[in-house]
CSV table of C-alpha atoms in Angstrom, one decimal:
chain,number,residue,atom,x,y,z
A,982,MET,CA,-24.1,-17.0,6.8
A,983,ARG,CA,-21.3,-17.4,9.3
A,984,THR,CA,-20.7,-14.6,11.8
A,985,ASN,CA,-17.5,-12.7,11.3
A,986,SER,CA,-15.9,-13.1,14.7
A,987,LEU,CA,-13.1,-10.5,14.2
A,988,ARG,CA,-15.6,-7.9,13.0
A,989,ASN,CA,-17.6,-8.5,16.2
A,990,LYS,CA,-14.4,-7.9,18.2
A,991,LEU,CA,-13.8,-4.6,16.4
A,992,ASN,CA,-17.4,-3.4,16.8
A,993,ALA,CA,-17.4,-4.2,20.5
A,994,ASN,CA,-13.9,-2.7,21.0
A,995,GLU,CA,-12.8,-6.0,22.6
A,996,ILE,CA,-9.2,-7.3,22.7
A,997,SER,CA,-8.2,-9.8,20.1
A,998,VAL,CA,-5.3,-12.2,20.1
A,999,CYS,CA,-3.8,-13.7,16.9
A,1000,THR,CA,-0.9,-15.9,15.9
A,1001,ARG,CA,0.6,-16.5,12.4
A,1002,ILE,CA,1.3,-19.5,10.3
A,1003,PHE,CA,3.5,-19.6,7.2
A,1004,ASN,CA,2.6,-23.2,6.5
A,1005,PRO,CA,-1.1,-23.7,5.6
A,1006,ASP,CA,-1.2,-27.1,7.3
A,1007,PRO,CA,-4.7,-27.8,8.8
A,1008,VAL,CA,-3.0,-29.8,11.5
A,1009,SER,CA,-1.3,-26.7,12.8
A,1010,VAL,CA,-4.6,-24.8,12.7
A,1011,GLU,CA,-6.2,-27.7,14.6
A,1012,VAL,CA,-3.6,-27.8,17.3
A,1013,LEU,CA,-3.9,-24.0,17.6
A,1014,GLY,CA,-7.7,-24.3,17.9
A,1015,GLN,CA,-7.4,-26.9,20.6
A,1016,THR,CA,-5.4,-24.5,22.8
A,1017,GLY,CA,-8.4,-22.2,23.1
A,1018,GLN,CA,-6.0,-19.3,23.6
A,1019,PHE,CA,-6.4,-17.4,20.3
A,1020,ASP,CA,-9.2,-15.5,18.6
A,1021,TYR,CA,-8.0,-15.9,15.1
A,1022,VAL,CA,-5.2,-17.3,13.0
A,1023,GLU,CA,-3.4,-15.3,10.3
A,1024,PHE,CA,-2.1,-17.2,7.3
A,1025,VAL,CA,0.9,-15.3,5.9
A,1026,ALA,CA,0.4,-16.1,2.3
A,1027,GLU,CA,2.8,-13.3,1.4
A,1028,TYR,CA,5.6,-15.7,2.4
A,1029,GLY,CA,4.2,-19.2,2.5
A,1030,SER,CA,3.6,-21.5,-0.4
A,1031,PHE,CA,0.0,-22.6,-1.1
A,1032,ASP,CA,-2.6,-23.5,-3.6
A,1033,LEU,CA,-6.3,-22.5,-3.5
A,1034,HIS,CA,-7.3,-25.8,-1.9
A,1035,ASP,CA,-5.0,-24.9,1.0
A,1036,LEU,CA,-7.0,-21.7,1.6
A,1037,ASP,CA,-10.2,-23.6,1.8
A,1038,ASN,CA,-8.7,-26.2,4.2
A,1039,VAL,CA,-7.2,-23.6,6.6
A,1040,CYS,CA,-10.6,-21.9,6.9
A,1041,ARG,CA,-12.5,-25.1,7.3
A,1042,THR,CA,-10.3,-26.1,10.2
A,1043,ALA,CA,-10.4,-22.7,11.8
A,1044,GLU,CA,-14.2,-22.8,11.6
A,1045,LEU,CA,-14.3,-26.2,13.4
A,1046,TYR,CA,-12.7,-24.6,16.4
A,1047,GLY,CA,-14.5,-21.3,16.3
A,1048,LEU,CA,-11.3,-19.5,15.2
A,1049,GLY,CA,-11.4,-16.4,13.1
A,1050,SER,CA,-9.1,-16.1,10.2
A,1051,MET,CA,-7.0,-13.6,8.3
A,1052,ILE,CA,-5.0,-13.9,5.1
A,1053,LYS,CA,-1.9,-11.6,4.5
A,1054,ILE,CA,-1.4,-11.3,0.8
A,1055,ASP,CA,1.5,-10.3,-1.5
A,1056,GLN,CA,1.2,-7.1,-3.5
A,1057,SER,CA,1.3,-9.1,-6.7
A,1058,HIS,CA,-2.1,-10.2,-7.9
A,1059,GLN,CA,-3.6,-8.8,-4.7
A,1060,GLY,CA,-7.1,-8.4,-6.2
A,1061,PHE,CA,-7.2,-12.1,-7.2
A,1062,LEU,CA,-5.7,-13.3,-3.9
A,1063,ALA,CA,-7.9,-11.1,-1.7
A,1064,GLN,CA,-11.1,-12.2,-3.4
A,1065,ARG,CA,-10.2,-15.9,-3.4
A,1066,GLY,CA,-9.1,-15.6,0.2
A,1067,ILE,CA,-12.5,-14.1,1.1
A,1068,GLY,CA,-14.2,-16.8,-1.0
A,1069,ALA,CA,-12.3,-19.5,0.9
A,1070,GLY,CA,-13.7,-18.2,4.2
A,1071,PHE,CA,-11.1,-15.8,5.6
A,1072,GLU,CA,-12.8,-13.1,7.7
A,1073,ALA,CA,-10.0,-10.5,7.2
A,1074,VAL,CA,-7.5,-9.5,4.6
A,1075,LEU,CA,-4.2,-7.9,5.4
A,1076,PHE,CA,-2.8,-6.0,2.4
A,1077,THR,CA,0.9,-5.3,2.1
A,1078,ASP,CA,3.3,-2.7,0.5
A,1079,CYS,CA,0.8,0.1,0.1
A,1080,ARG,CA,2.7,3.3,-0.8
A,1081,SER,CA,-0.1,5.8,-1.1
A,1082,ALA,CA,-3.7,6.5,-0.2
A,1083,ASP,CA,-4.7,5.5,-3.7
A,1084,ASP,CA,-3.1,2.1,-3.1
A,1085,VAL,CA,-5.2,1.7,0.0
A,1086,ARG,CA,-8.3,2.8,-1.7
A,1087,GLU,CA,-7.7,0.1,-4.4
A,1088,CYS,CA,-7.2,-2.5,-1.6
A,1089,VAL,CA,-10.4,-1.6,0.1
A,1090,SER,CA,-12.3,-1.9,-3.1
A,1091,PHE,CA,-11.2,-5.5,-3.7
A,1092,ALA,CA,-12.8,-6.5,-0.4
A,1093,ARG,CA,-16.1,-4.6,-0.6
A,1094,PRO,CA,-19.3,-5.6,-2.4
A,1095,ASP,CA,-20.0,-4.5,-6.0
A,1096,THR,CA,-23.0,-2.3,-5.1
A,1097,PRO,CA,-23.8,1.3,-5.8
A,1098,GLU,CA,-23.4,2.3,-2.2
A,1099,ASP,CA,-20.2,0.3,-1.5
A,1100,SER,CA,-18.4,0.9,-4.8
A,1101,GLY,CA,-16.5,-2.3,-4.4
A,1102,LEU,CA,-15.2,-4.9,-6.8
A,1103,TYR,CA,-16.4,-8.1,-5.1
A,1104,GLY,CA,-19.3,-9.4,-7.1
A,1105,ALA,CA,-21.6,-12.3,-6.7
A,1106,ALA,CA,-19.4,-15.4,-6.6
A,1107,ALA,CA,-20.3,-19.0,-5.7
A,1108,ARG,CA,-17.5,-19.8,-3.2
A,1109,ARG,CA,-17.5,-21.6,0.1
A,1110,ASN,CA,-17.8,-18.5,2.2
A,1111,VAL,CA,-21.5,-18.4,1.5
A,1112,PRO,CA,-24.3,-21.1,1.2
A,1113,MET,CA,-24.8,-22.2,-2.4
A,1114,GLY,CA,-27.4,-20.0,-4.2
A,1115,SER,CA,-27.1,-17.0,-1.8
A,1116,GLY,CA,-24.7,-14.9,-3.9
A,1117,GLY,CA,-26.1,-11.4,-4.4
A,1118,SER,CA,-28.6,-11.7,-1.5
A,1119,THR,CA,-28.9,-9.1,1.2
A,1120,ALA,CA,-27.1,-11.5,3.6
A,1121,TYR,CA,-24.4,-12.1,1.1
A,1122,VAL,CA,-23.7,-8.4,0.6
A,1123,GLN,CA,-23.6,-7.9,4.3
A,1124,ALA,CA,-21.1,-10.7,4.7
A,1125,ILE,CA,-18.7,-9.0,2.3
A,1126,ARG,CA,-19.2,-5.7,4.0
A,1127,ASP,CA,-18.2,-7.4,7.3
A,1128,ILE,CA,-14.8,-8.5,5.9
A,1129,VAL,CA,-12.2,-6.8,8.0
A,1130,VAL,CA,-9.8,-4.8,5.8
A,1131,ALA,CA,-6.3,-4.2,7.2
A,1132,VAL,CA,-3.3,-2.7,5.6
A,1133,MET,CA,0.4,-2.7,6.4
A,1134,ILE,CA,1.8,0.8,7.0
A,1135,GLU,CA,5.4,0.0,6.1
A,1136,LYS,CA,6.5,2.4,3.4
A,1137,LYS,CA,7.5,6.1,3.7
A,1138,GLY,CA,4.9,7.1,1.2
A,1139,ALA,CA,2.1,5.5,3.3
A,1140,VAL,CA,3.4,7.3,6.4
A,1141,ASP,CA,3.6,10.6,4.5
A,1142,GLU,CA,-0.1,10.1,3.5
A,1143,LEU,CA,-1.2,8.6,6.8
A,1144,GLU,CA,-3.9,11.2,7.5
A,1145,GLU,CA,-5.5,10.6,4.1
A,1146,ILE,CA,-5.2,6.8,4.5
A,1147,LEU,CA,-6.9,6.8,7.9
A,1148,ALA,CA,-9.8,8.7,6.5
A,1149,ILE,CA,-10.6,6.2,3.8
A,1150,PRO,CA,-14.0,4.6,4.3
A,1151,GLY,CA,-13.9,0.8,4.7
A,1152,LEU,CA,-10.4,0.7,6.2
A,1153,ASP,CA,-10.7,-1.1,9.6
A,1154,MET,CA,-7.2,-1.9,10.8
A,1155,VAL,CA,-3.6,-1.0,10.3
A,1156,GLN,CA,-0.4,-2.9,11.1
A,1157,TRP,CA,2.9,-1.3,11.5
A,1158,GLY,CA,5.8,-2.9,9.5
A,1159,ALA,CA,9.1,-1.9,11.0
A,1160,THR,CA,11.3,-4.1,8.9
A,1161,ASP,CA,10.0,-2.9,5.6
A,1162,TYR,CA,9.9,0.7,6.7
A,1163,SER,CA,13.5,0.6,7.9
A,1164,MET,CA,14.5,-0.9,4.5
A,1165,ASN,CA,12.4,1.6,2.6
A,1166,THR,CA,14.0,4.5,4.4
A,1167,GLY,CA,17.6,3.4,4.1
A,1168,HIS,CA,17.9,2.0,7.6
A,1169,MET,CA,17.9,-1.7,6.9
A,1170,GLY,CA,18.2,-3.8,10.1
A,1171,GLU,CA,17.8,-0.6,12.3
A,1172,ARG,CA,14.3,-1.1,13.6
A,1173,ASP,CA,15.1,1.1,16.5
A,1174,HIS,CA,16.5,4.0,14.4
A,1175,PRO,CA,15.0,7.3,15.6
A,1176,GLU,CA,13.3,7.9,12.2
A,1177,VAL,CA,11.8,4.4,12.3
A,1178,GLN,CA,10.6,4.8,15.9
A,1179,GLU,CA,9.2,8.2,15.2
A,1180,ALA,CA,7.1,6.7,12.3
A,1181,HIS,CA,6.0,3.8,14.6
A,1182,ASP,CA,4.8,6.2,17.3
A,1183,LEU,CA,3.0,8.3,14.7
A,1184,VAL,CA,1.1,5.4,13.2
A,1185,PHE,CA,-0.2,4.1,16.5
A,1186,ARG,CA,-1.1,7.5,17.9
A,1187,ARG,CA,-2.9,8.8,14.8
A,1188,SER,CA,-4.7,5.6,14.0
A,1189,LEU,CA,-6.1,5.5,17.6
A,1190,GLU,CA,-7.1,9.2,17.3
A,1191,CYS,CA,-8.8,8.6,14.0
A,1192,GLY,CA,-10.8,5.5,15.1
A,1193,VAL,CA,-8.9,3.0,13.0
A,1194,HIS,CA,-7.8,-0.1,14.9
A,1195,PRO,CA,-4.0,-0.5,15.1
A,1196,ARG,CA,-2.7,-4.1,15.7
A,1197,ALA,CA,0.6,-4.6,17.6
A,1198,GLU,CA,2.7,-7.5,16.3
A,1199,ILE,CA,4.8,-8.5,19.3
A,1200,GLY,CA,7.5,-11.2,20.0
A,1201,SER,CA,6.7,-11.9,23.7
A,1202,PRO,CA,3.8,-11.2,26.1
A,1203,ASP,CA,5.8,-8.8,28.2
A,1204,LEU,CA,5.7,-6.3,25.3
A,1205,ALA,CA,1.9,-6.0,25.3
A,1206,GLN,CA,1.6,-3.6,28.2
A,1207,GLN,CA,3.2,-0.7,26.5
A,1208,TYR,CA,0.6,-1.0,23.7
A,1209,LEU,CA,-2.3,-1.5,26.1
A,1210,ASP,CA,-1.3,1.7,27.8
A,1211,LEU,CA,-1.7,3.5,24.4
A,1212,GLY,CA,-5.2,2.0,24.0
A,1213,VAL,CA,-4.3,-0.8,21.5
A,1214,ARG,CA,-6.8,-3.7,21.6
A,1215,HIS,CA,-5.5,-6.0,18.9
A,1216,PHE,CA,-2.3,-8.2,19.2
A,1217,SER,CA,-0.5,-10.7,17.1
A,1218,ILE,CA,2.2,-12.9,18.7
A,1219,GLY,CA,4.6,-15.4,17.2
A,1220,ALA,CA,4.7,-17.5,14.0
A,1221,ASP,CA,5.0,-21.2,13.4
A,1222,VAL,CA,8.4,-20.9,11.7
A,1223,SER,CA,10.0,-18.7,14.4
A,1224,ILE,CA,8.5,-20.9,17.2
A,1225,LEU,CA,9.8,-24.1,15.7
A,1226,GLY,CA,13.1,-22.5,14.8
A,1227,GLY,CA,13.6,-21.2,18.3
A,1228,TYR,CA,12.8,-24.5,19.9
A,1229,TRP,CA,15.0,-26.5,17.6
A,1230,SER,CA,17.9,-24.2,17.9
A,1231,THR,CA,17.8,-24.0,21.7
A,1232,THR,CA,17.0,-27.6,22.5
A,1233,GLY,CA,19.3,-29.0,19.8
A,1234,ALA,CA,22.2,-27.0,21.3
A,1235,GLN,CA,21.3,-28.2,24.8
A,1236,LEU,CA,21.1,-31.8,23.7
A,1237,ARG,CA,24.5,-31.6,21.9
A,1238,GLN,CA,26.0,-30.1,25.0
A,1239,VAL,CA,24.7,-33.0,27.1
A,1240,LEU,CA,25.9,-35.5,24.6
A,1241,GLY,CA,29.3,-33.8,24.2
A,1242,VAL,CA,28.8,-33.5,20.4
A,1243,PRO,CA,29.8,-30.2,18.7
A,1244,ALA,CA,27.5,-28.7,16.2
């Protein structure tokens, strides 16, 4: 069985660094792996287009470079997507749009083994995350237990039930979602609105106090220190589409200026 590198980071309370891809292109994962600067890659399946073969290929490529992997899934068909993502080899699943503690309990169950002690819904499945013929073995069950379960806290209902959510067994990580929360509370586009900022602060403070790892999604390295000062150990920075869009916009404008050609 492969070692779950992100699980090891969490258990050792070590810092982890991630970046995101919307396009499940193995070449992007390969280039990312060659940099040696990231602990894991997150495929944002919630937004990107993909088929099941893409999931396998993203994980295969990540494994070649010792990269961990996370899949962020859409709320629709989340049970199917979570289990096929795990089966493809993803070490972590990030669930979206949870509105209550019951929603989170359901998400956790999708990624936990179907044993009496775990009460999960992931059964013995012959997929590429485990050697052929090992499904249902002790090592297989432990590999499913090691899957890192993360949820987005991005709805008012989830913030209202935060204490109950943070006490749910099997929840490993939370990710604050300012854009969704601002929309859900009637403050679309106002990520810095006092109500949104108050919820942000609450999520990070209480998750740290309760021993659930919060992850900070930041746009630039200079934003990391404020979270380090809080005790945050897990960071996600950038995404392929924003990186490319920013480069093309800036350099394209600069080239047109040099050439004297208006946009």
